[in-house]
Structure formats: C-alpha cells, structure tokens
Amino acid sequence: MAQNEDNLLKKIAGHAKEYGFIFPSSEIYDGLNAAYDYGQNGVELKNNIKQYWWKAMVQMNENIVGLDSSIFMHPTTWKASGHVDAFNDPMIDNKDSKKRYRADVLIEDYLDKVEAKINKEVTKAEKRFGDAFDKAEFLKTNPNVLRNQSKIDSINERMGKGFENGDLEDIKALIEELEIACPVSGTKNWTDVRQFNLMFSTEMGSVAEDSNKIYLRPETAQGIFVNFLNVQKTGRMKIPFGIAQIGKAFRNEIIARQFIFRMREFEQMEMQFFVKPGEEMQWYENWKAKRIAWHNALGLGEKNYRFHDHVNLAHYANAAADIQFNFPMGFKELEGIHSRTDFDLKAHEEHSGKKLQFFDTVENKSYVPYVVEASIGLDRMFLAIMSSAFTEEILEDGSERTVLKIPAALAPYQVAVLPLLKKEESGLPAKAREILAELKIDFNCQYDEKDAIGKRYRRQDAIGTPYCVTVDHQTLEDNTVTIRDRDDLSQIRVSIDEVKGKLKETTSMESLLRKL
Ligand code: GAP
C-alpha cells in the first residue's frame, strides 16, 4: 500500500475512533488483533446499512424471505459444504521479513500493476487523439496493450490451473518467475506455498472429545442451505425464490489487517437465490445488475465500483465475480456474486440422507435447485461508505473542517436540533426541545446546546449529520428555524411546520429505494 493510501486509512480509523464509530476491541487490554467494536455512531450507521439491504433484498421482493439461523451448526454441515477439506488459503512466507501472504493475492497485485500499465497507455492515447479516440480499436491494436494483455491472460490461466490442480509448487514457481518481492523486506526469498484452514473450532459440552468439536460458521450461507426445505415448505415458495440473512461469520484469517476490511469476526449480508437448473447464468447476470444498481443508488460514485471475474473459483462455484470498491488501499472486493450450482444442496442431501428438492408442478418432476448467491460484507460496506464520505475541506473563510458526507438516509443522525443559546431564560432550549420531540418520531435526532454554534456545526459535520436545525430569537417571534446543509453549508429559513417534509425529501430510506 502506498504511503498516502496507508495514511488515509489511518486517518479514517483515527476519525472513526475519535467520533464514536469504531473502537479497537477490548482496548483497555491493548486491543485484540483484527477485532473491532462499533460505537454509538457506528452502530447507527451499521443498522441503517442493514436496513437498506434488508428492505431492497427481502421486503421489496415478493419471492425473497428472511432467515436468522444459529452460528453453531451440526459439524457435518462443514464436512458437506467442503469447508473442512477445502476452505484453505494458499499462504507463502517471506523468509526475511517473516511476513505471510496469500499467494493468489501476491499474483493478483502483480496483475493489477500490469493492468495499470494498460490504463496508463489508454489515458495517454485519449489525451493525444481527443474526440477521435476509439478505445475499443486501441485496445485491439496497440502493441504495448496487446503484449501486457497477453501477459495477464497467460498468468491468469497458469494461476487458475495451478489452484485447480492443487499444484502449489507451480504457484511458487510462478511467483519466483514473476520476480515478485516481499513489500516489506523487498527480497524474493520465499517458502513453499502451503494451505491453511480458516475455520475456528471450539468444543460443545464439557468433554473435550473430537466428536464434540464444532465450528464457528465461516459464512452464513450454510444456515440458509440447511433450512432450504423448511422455508420452501412453510412459506409455500416457488422456484425461483430467495432466502436472505444478515449475521456474524468467523474466519481465522492469516493476515487480518487494513482496519475493518479483513477481520476474524465480521458480519455478512447474504442472499441465496434458488433457480431451475440451466437458468443459473441468466439469474447470475440479473443479480450482478441488481446488486450494482443497489450500490450506485447510494451515490458514492459509479467510477468507484468495478466487476472483477474470478479465475481461481471457490470449490462450489461455476461462475463468480466480485464487485470491487475503490477503498483507500485501491480496488478490493466488497461483494461476491457466485453461481454455486447445486453443490451445497446436493452435498447436504448426501451427508444428511434427506431429500432437498423442489417439486416442479409444471414439469411434474423434482430437482435439486441451482443457487445464485449475492454476499456482501457489512463491515466492508461500512468502510466503503466511511472512506468515500471522509472529506477534509478548507472553507471560504480559510478555516478547515472534517466532514463525513455519508448518504443522508444512512447517516447515524439525520438532524441535529440546536438552540442558539443555552440559557433557559432565553426560551430557546425549551422551544428547541419542543421541535425535537416532534422530529424524533420520524428521524434519529441529536440535541446539542453546548459551545458556540460554529463548534456545534463542526461536531455534526464530523459524524455526518446532513442537517442542523437552529432555533434562534426569530423562532420565538415567527415560528421559523434555519436548516443548515452539511455538504454545501447553505442555510434556509423555513417555518417549523415545513421542517419535517423538507428533511424527509432527502433523508428517508424511501429516497434511496425509489432509485432501484
Ligand atoms: N457465502 C459466500 C462467501 O462467504 P466470500 O467471498 O468468502 O463468499 C463474502 O465472502 C463477503 O464477505 C466478501 O465479499 C467480503 O465483503 C466479506 N468478507 C469475507 N471475509 C471477510 C473478512 N475476513 N472480514 C470482513 N469481511 C469479509
């Protein structure tokens, strides 16, 4: 990670701590690596992200229902799902720095650099040719682009084959041939590539025998698969239909770093969509389109997202793509869309001896449905929002402010009510509380009367409150207040009766959902 990107992530982490969004876990004991606690403002933002997802995925789709399954599951679940045998990361250590890396990530970082060369070439040509520039033609004909593209393709192919065949020696050979150096020591002194299982295990009951060993779920999806028939039958669901859930997942990540990007305990929002075999590719494309629309509606900037097709497919998938986001450390996976075939349901049929099939009354036959999954990390979504919202500005009067330009509907508080004066005798606090009592029915509100008004505005900017309603002497005379806009700093004077309607226009979840 480049120095300034590293700094930006540190700044965001520092801001998140200072303003009650995210604290290191058990900080009084110096924290626990890769575990974080969401503070009073963080939990509000997190809940709003969940609500936006739940509303869009469950409540606005008549053929998708919710679920909240337990974290502990029968241990055979993980044997069937392949996680006991195949949920491994290929790791490689640098002997000099003693740092451990995921082998595929090292190669993918290398590929990103080659791709950056292509993009540079395109930008240069765009400048040179102006309006006459034909990008598609340029990509097909420019010798430098073609050379780099063919390099990318051949590395991808070799890496894909290496992982598919479990040929870790060739993966190491590839890292050596590409002369990939450790970002810390700068040397190419690598160990062999080895597989590490990522599941946490614990004992259930009091006797520490092997049969009592259970796992903390590494994905919420399996809770959905084992309940497929329960939900289908009791909900009288017809294919195609989906089951969605939000919940904790645990992975003993070898390298957990980059703040809340990669944690050992995190939260997923997952939806499994059950379809007729043979129709999975069209649903896969459909869900890719729907999910990117969900992201774009937030207004974090369409250029900050891109799709990345997987080469190294997970053990259950026949097609997979990530939605990557432009985090402070570059484009990284935010969400995965996977076509999981009938792998999971079939495996659970085999291991449980129970039929997990759907009877299709039109075709008059039963089949094991195929599954298309949309799986997003809630914490990563949180980081995407925080990092695009974090803005340091110099204002017209030369003063500086740090503002979180969080999408208004997701902000921890939609509005702060501020009496200009704190003194009870001024009549302003009482009036402000009267307004607050009315607004808090519809919005999450803050009330603040301490310090000068400018300082209070800055505090609200720092936690991303889109509007401040200020109560002043004129309010007592004509029942009007000012509404201050967080982003453009404009202030308008409106009658108290109009405040609710004005705020609702831009801060309600409805304003987001209507864009979908
Ligand atoms: N059920 C499919 C599944 O779990 P995944 O790509 O391994 O697929 C889905 O994970 C999403 O969960 C990722 O796109 C990412 O947003 C999030 N995620 C995965 N590992 C994570 C970690 N260690 N910390 C935070 N989020 C993580």
Coordinates of C-alpha atoms in Angstrom, one line a residue, residues 45-340:
L45 CA -24.7 3.7 10.5
K46 CA -24.4 -0.1 10.5
N47 CA -28.1 -0.6 11.3
N48 CA -29.0 1.8 8.5
I49 CA -26.9 -0.2 6.0
K50 CA -28.6 -3.4 7.2
Q51 CA -32.0 -1.8 6.8
Y52 CA -31.2 -0.6 3.3
W53 CA -30.1 -4.1 2.3
W54 CA -33.0 -5.9 4.0
K55 CA -35.5 -3.6 2.5
A56 CA -34.1 -3.9 -1.0
M57 CA -33.4 -7.6 -0.9
V58 CA -36.3 -9.0 1.3
Q59 CA -39.1 -6.6 1.7
M60 CA -39.2 -5.3 -1.9
N61 CA -39.0 -8.7 -3.5
E62 CA -42.1 -10.8 -3.0
N63 CA -40.1 -14.0 -3.8
I64 CA -37.4 -13.4 -1.2
V65 CA -37.8 -14.1 2.5
G66 CA -35.6 -13.7 5.5
L67 CA -33.9 -16.1 8.0
D68 CA -31.9 -15.8 11.2
S69 CA -30.1 -19.1 11.7
S70 CA -27.7 -20.0 14.5
I71 CA -24.0 -19.6 14.4
F72 CA -23.3 -23.1 15.7
M73 CA -24.3 -25.8 13.3
H74 CA -24.0 -29.5 13.2
P75 CA -20.3 -30.3 12.4
T76 CA -21.3 -32.4 9.4
T77 CA -22.6 -29.2 7.8
W78 CA -19.0 -28.1 7.3
K79 CA -17.9 -31.5 6.0
A80 CA -20.7 -31.5 3.5
S81 CA -20.1 -27.9 2.4
G82 CA -16.4 -28.7 1.7
H83 CA -15.1 -26.2 4.3
V84 CA -13.4 -28.8 6.4
D85 CA -11.4 -30.1 3.4
A86 CA -11.2 -27.1 1.1
F87 CA -11.7 -23.8 3.0
N88 CA -8.0 -23.0 2.8
D89 CA -5.9 -20.1 1.9
P90 CA -2.7 -20.8 -0.1
M91 CA -0.1 -19.0 2.0
I92 CA 3.5 -18.2 1.4
D93 CA 6.0 -16.6 3.8
N94 CA 8.9 -14.3 3.1
K95 CA 11.9 -15.8 5.0
D96 CA 13.5 -12.4 5.6
S97 CA 10.6 -10.3 6.8
K98 CA 8.8 -13.3 8.3
K99 CA 5.6 -11.9 6.8
R100 CA 2.9 -14.2 5.5
Y101 CA 0.9 -13.5 2.3
R102 CA -1.9 -15.1 0.4
A103 CA -0.1 -16.5 -2.8
D104 CA -3.0 -15.6 -5.1
V105 CA -3.2 -12.1 -3.7
L106 CA 0.5 -11.6 -4.4
I107 CA 0.0 -12.6 -8.0
E108 CA -3.2 -10.6 -8.4
D109 CA -1.4 -7.5 -7.0
Y110 CA 1.2 -8.1 -9.7
L111 CA -1.5 -8.4 -12.3
D112 CA -3.1 -5.1 -11.1
K113 CA 0.3 -3.4 -11.9
V114 CA 0.3 -4.8 -15.4
E115 CA -3.3 -3.6 -15.9
A116 CA -2.3 -0.2 -14.6
K117 CA 0.2 0.0 -17.4
I118 CA -2.6 -0.7 -19.9
N119 CA -4.8 2.0 -18.4
K120 CA -1.9 4.5 -18.5
E121 CA -1.4 3.7 -22.2
V122 CA -5.1 4.4 -22.8
T123 CA -5.1 7.7 -20.9
K124 CA -2.1 8.8 -22.8
A125 CA -3.7 8.0 -26.2
E126 CA -7.0 9.6 -25.1
K127 CA -5.1 12.8 -24.5
R128 CA -3.3 12.6 -27.8
F129 CA -6.3 11.8 -30.0
G130 CA -9.0 13.7 -28.2
D131 CA -12.5 13.2 -29.5
A132 CA -11.3 11.0 -32.4
F133 CA -10.1 8.4 -29.9
D134 CA -11.6 4.9 -30.4
K135 CA -10.8 3.0 -27.2
A136 CA -12.1 -0.4 -28.4
E137 CA -9.9 -0.2 -31.5
F138 CA -6.9 1.0 -29.5
L139 CA -7.2 -2.0 -27.1
K140 CA -7.4 -4.3 -30.0
T141 CA -4.4 -2.9 -31.9
N142 CA -1.8 -1.2 -29.7
P143 CA 1.3 -3.4 -29.4
N144 CA 2.0 -2.5 -25.8
V145 CA -1.5 -3.1 -24.7
L146 CA -1.6 -6.4 -26.6
R147 CA 1.7 -7.5 -25.0
N148 CA 0.5 -6.7 -21.5
Q149 CA -2.9 -8.2 -22.0
S150 CA -1.5 -11.4 -23.2
K151 CA 0.8 -11.4 -20.2
I152 CA -2.2 -11.0 -17.9
D153 CA -4.1 -13.8 -19.7
S154 CA -1.3 -16.3 -19.6
I155 CA -0.6 -15.6 -15.8
N156 CA -4.3 -15.9 -15.0
E157 CA -4.5 -19.2 -16.9
R158 CA -1.5 -20.6 -15.2
M159 CA -2.6 -19.5 -11.8
G160 CA -6.1 -20.9 -12.4
K161 CA -4.7 -24.3 -13.5
G162 CA -2.3 -24.3 -10.5
F163 CA -5.1 -23.9 -8.0
E164 CA -7.5 -26.1 -9.8
N165 CA -4.9 -29.0 -9.8
G166 CA -3.6 -28.2 -6.3
D167 CA -0.2 -27.7 -7.9
L168 CA 1.2 -25.3 -5.2
E169 CA 4.8 -25.9 -6.5
D170 CA 3.9 -24.3 -9.7
I171 CA 2.2 -21.4 -7.9
K172 CA 5.5 -20.8 -6.1
A173 CA 7.4 -21.2 -9.4
L174 CA 5.1 -18.5 -10.9
I175 CA 5.8 -16.1 -8.0
E176 CA 9.5 -16.6 -8.5
E177 CA 9.4 -16.3 -12.3
L178 CA 7.4 -13.0 -12.0
E179 CA 10.1 -11.9 -9.6
I180 CA 7.5 -10.8 -7.0
A181 CA 9.3 -9.3 -4.0
C182 CA 8.0 -9.0 -0.4
P183 CA 6.6 -5.5 0.1
V184 CA 8.3 -5.3 3.5
S185 CA 11.8 -6.8 3.0
G186 CA 12.0 -6.3 -0.7
T187 CA 13.5 -9.8 -1.1
K188 CA 12.3 -12.8 -3.2
N189 CA 13.3 -15.3 -0.5
W190 CA 10.0 -17.3 -0.3
T191 CA 9.0 -20.5 1.5
D192 CA 6.8 -23.1 -0.2
V193 CA 3.1 -22.4 -0.7
R194 CA 1.0 -24.2 2.0
Q195 CA -2.7 -24.4 2.6
F196 CA -4.2 -23.1 5.9
N197 CA -7.8 -23.9 7.0
L198 CA -9.6 -20.8 8.0
M199 CA -12.3 -22.1 10.3
F200 CA -12.3 -21.5 14.1
S201 CA -13.3 -24.5 16.1
T202 CA -14.5 -24.9 19.7
E203 CA -15.9 -27.6 22.0
M204 CA -19.6 -28.1 22.6
G205 CA -20.4 -29.6 26.0
S206 CA -17.9 -30.3 28.7
V207 CA -16.0 -33.3 27.3
A208 CA -13.2 -32.4 25.0
E209 CA -13.6 -35.2 22.5
D210 CA -13.3 -35.0 18.8
S211 CA -17.0 -35.7 18.2
N212 CA -17.8 -32.5 20.2
K213 CA -15.8 -30.3 18.0
I214 CA -17.9 -27.6 16.4
Y215 CA -17.1 -24.7 14.2
L216 CA -18.0 -21.1 14.2
R217 CA -19.6 -20.6 10.9
P218 CA -17.3 -19.1 8.2
E219 CA -20.2 -18.0 6.1
T220 CA -23.9 -17.5 6.9
A221 CA -24.9 -19.2 3.6
Q222 CA -24.9 -22.8 5.1
G223 CA -27.6 -21.8 7.6
I224 CA -29.7 -21.0 4.5
F225 CA -29.0 -24.2 2.7
V226 CA -29.9 -26.5 5.6
N227 CA -33.2 -24.6 6.0
F228 CA -34.0 -24.7 2.3
L229 CA -36.8 -27.2 2.7
N230 CA -38.2 -25.7 6.0
V231 CA -38.6 -22.3 4.4
Q232 CA -39.8 -23.6 1.0
K233 CA -42.5 -25.7 2.5
T234 CA -43.7 -23.4 5.3
G235 CA -43.5 -20.3 3.0
R236 CA -45.0 -22.2 0.0
M237 CA -42.2 -20.8 -2.0
K238 CA -42.0 -21.5 -5.7
I239 CA -38.8 -21.6 -7.8
P240 CA -37.2 -19.1 -8.4
F241 CA -37.1 -17.8 -4.8
G242 CA -34.5 -16.4 -2.4
I243 CA -33.6 -16.7 1.3
A244 CA -31.6 -13.8 2.9
Q245 CA -29.9 -13.3 6.2
I246 CA -27.6 -11.0 8.0
G247 CA -25.3 -12.4 10.6
K248 CA -21.8 -12.9 12.0
A249 CA -19.2 -15.1 10.4
F250 CA -15.8 -16.0 11.6
R251 CA -12.6 -16.8 9.8
N252 CA -9.1 -17.3 11.2
E253 CA -7.7 -15.0 8.6
I254 CA -3.9 -15.5 8.3
I255 CA -3.4 -11.9 7.5
A256 CA -6.1 -9.7 9.1
R257 CA -5.3 -6.1 8.5
Q258 CA -6.4 -2.9 6.8
F259 CA -8.7 -1.8 9.6
I260 CA -12.2 -3.4 9.2
F261 CA -11.5 -4.6 5.7
R262 CA -10.4 -8.1 6.8
M263 CA -11.4 -9.2 10.3
R264 CA -11.6 -12.5 12.1
E265 CA -15.2 -11.8 13.3
F266 CA -17.3 -9.9 10.8
E267 CA -20.8 -9.7 9.5
Q268 CA -22.3 -10.8 6.2
M269 CA -25.4 -10.0 4.4
E270 CA -26.1 -13.0 2.1
M271 CA -28.9 -14.0 -0.2
Q272 CA -29.2 -17.4 -1.8
F273 CA -31.5 -17.4 -4.9
F274 CA -32.8 -20.9 -5.8
V275 CA -33.4 -21.4 -9.6
K276 CA -34.2 -24.1 -12.1
P277 CA -31.0 -25.9 -13.3
G278 CA -29.9 -24.4 -16.6
E279 CA -31.3 -21.0 -15.8
E280 CA -28.5 -20.1 -13.4
M281 CA -26.4 -18.0 -15.8
Q282 CA -29.3 -15.7 -16.6
W283 CA -30.0 -15.2 -12.9
Y284 CA -26.3 -14.7 -12.3
E285 CA -26.3 -11.8 -14.7
N286 CA -29.6 -10.5 -13.3
W287 CA -28.2 -10.4 -9.8
K288 CA -25.0 -8.7 -10.9
A289 CA -27.1 -6.0 -12.4
K290 CA -29.4 -5.6 -9.4
R291 CA -26.6 -5.5 -6.9
I292 CA -24.6 -2.9 -8.7
A293 CA -27.8 -0.8 -9.0
W294 CA -28.1 -1.1 -5.2
H295 CA -24.6 0.3 -4.8
N296 CA -25.0 3.0 -7.4
A297 CA -28.2 4.4 -5.8
L298 CA -26.1 5.4 -2.8
G299 CA -24.2 7.9 -4.9
L300 CA -20.7 7.0 -3.7
G301 CA -19.6 7.4 -7.4
E302 CA -20.1 4.8 -10.1
K303 CA -16.4 5.1 -11.0
N304 CA -15.6 3.7 -7.6
Y305 CA -17.0 0.3 -8.4
R306 CA -15.9 -2.3 -10.9
F307 CA -16.6 -6.0 -11.6
H308 CA -13.8 -8.5 -11.3
D309 CA -14.3 -12.0 -12.6
H310 CA -12.8 -14.8 -10.6
V311 CA -10.1 -17.0 -12.1
N312 CA -9.5 -19.0 -9.0
L313 CA -13.1 -20.3 -8.5
A314 CA -14.2 -21.4 -5.0
H315 CA -14.8 -25.1 -4.6
Y316 CA -18.6 -24.6 -5.1
A317 CA -18.8 -22.1 -7.9
N318 CA -19.2 -22.4 -11.8
A319 CA -19.0 -18.6 -12.2
A320 CA -18.1 -15.8 -9.8
A321 CA -17.5 -12.1 -9.9
D322 CA -16.6 -9.6 -7.2
I323 CA -18.0 -6.1 -7.0
Q324 CA -14.8 -4.2 -6.1
F325 CA -14.8 -0.8 -4.5
N326 CA -12.1 1.8 -4.7
F327 CA -11.0 1.7 -1.0
P328 CA -8.1 3.9 0.3
M329 CA -5.8 0.9 -0.5
G330 CA -7.2 0.6 -4.1
F331 CA -9.9 -1.5 -5.7
K332 CA -10.7 -4.5 -3.5
E333 CA -13.6 -7.0 -3.1
L334 CA -16.7 -5.6 -1.5
E335 CA -19.3 -8.1 -2.6
G336 CA -19.3 -11.5 -4.2
I337 CA -21.9 -12.8 -6.7
H338 CA -21.5 -16.5 -7.2
S339 CA -23.2 -19.1 -9.2
R340 CA -22.9 -22.0 -6.7

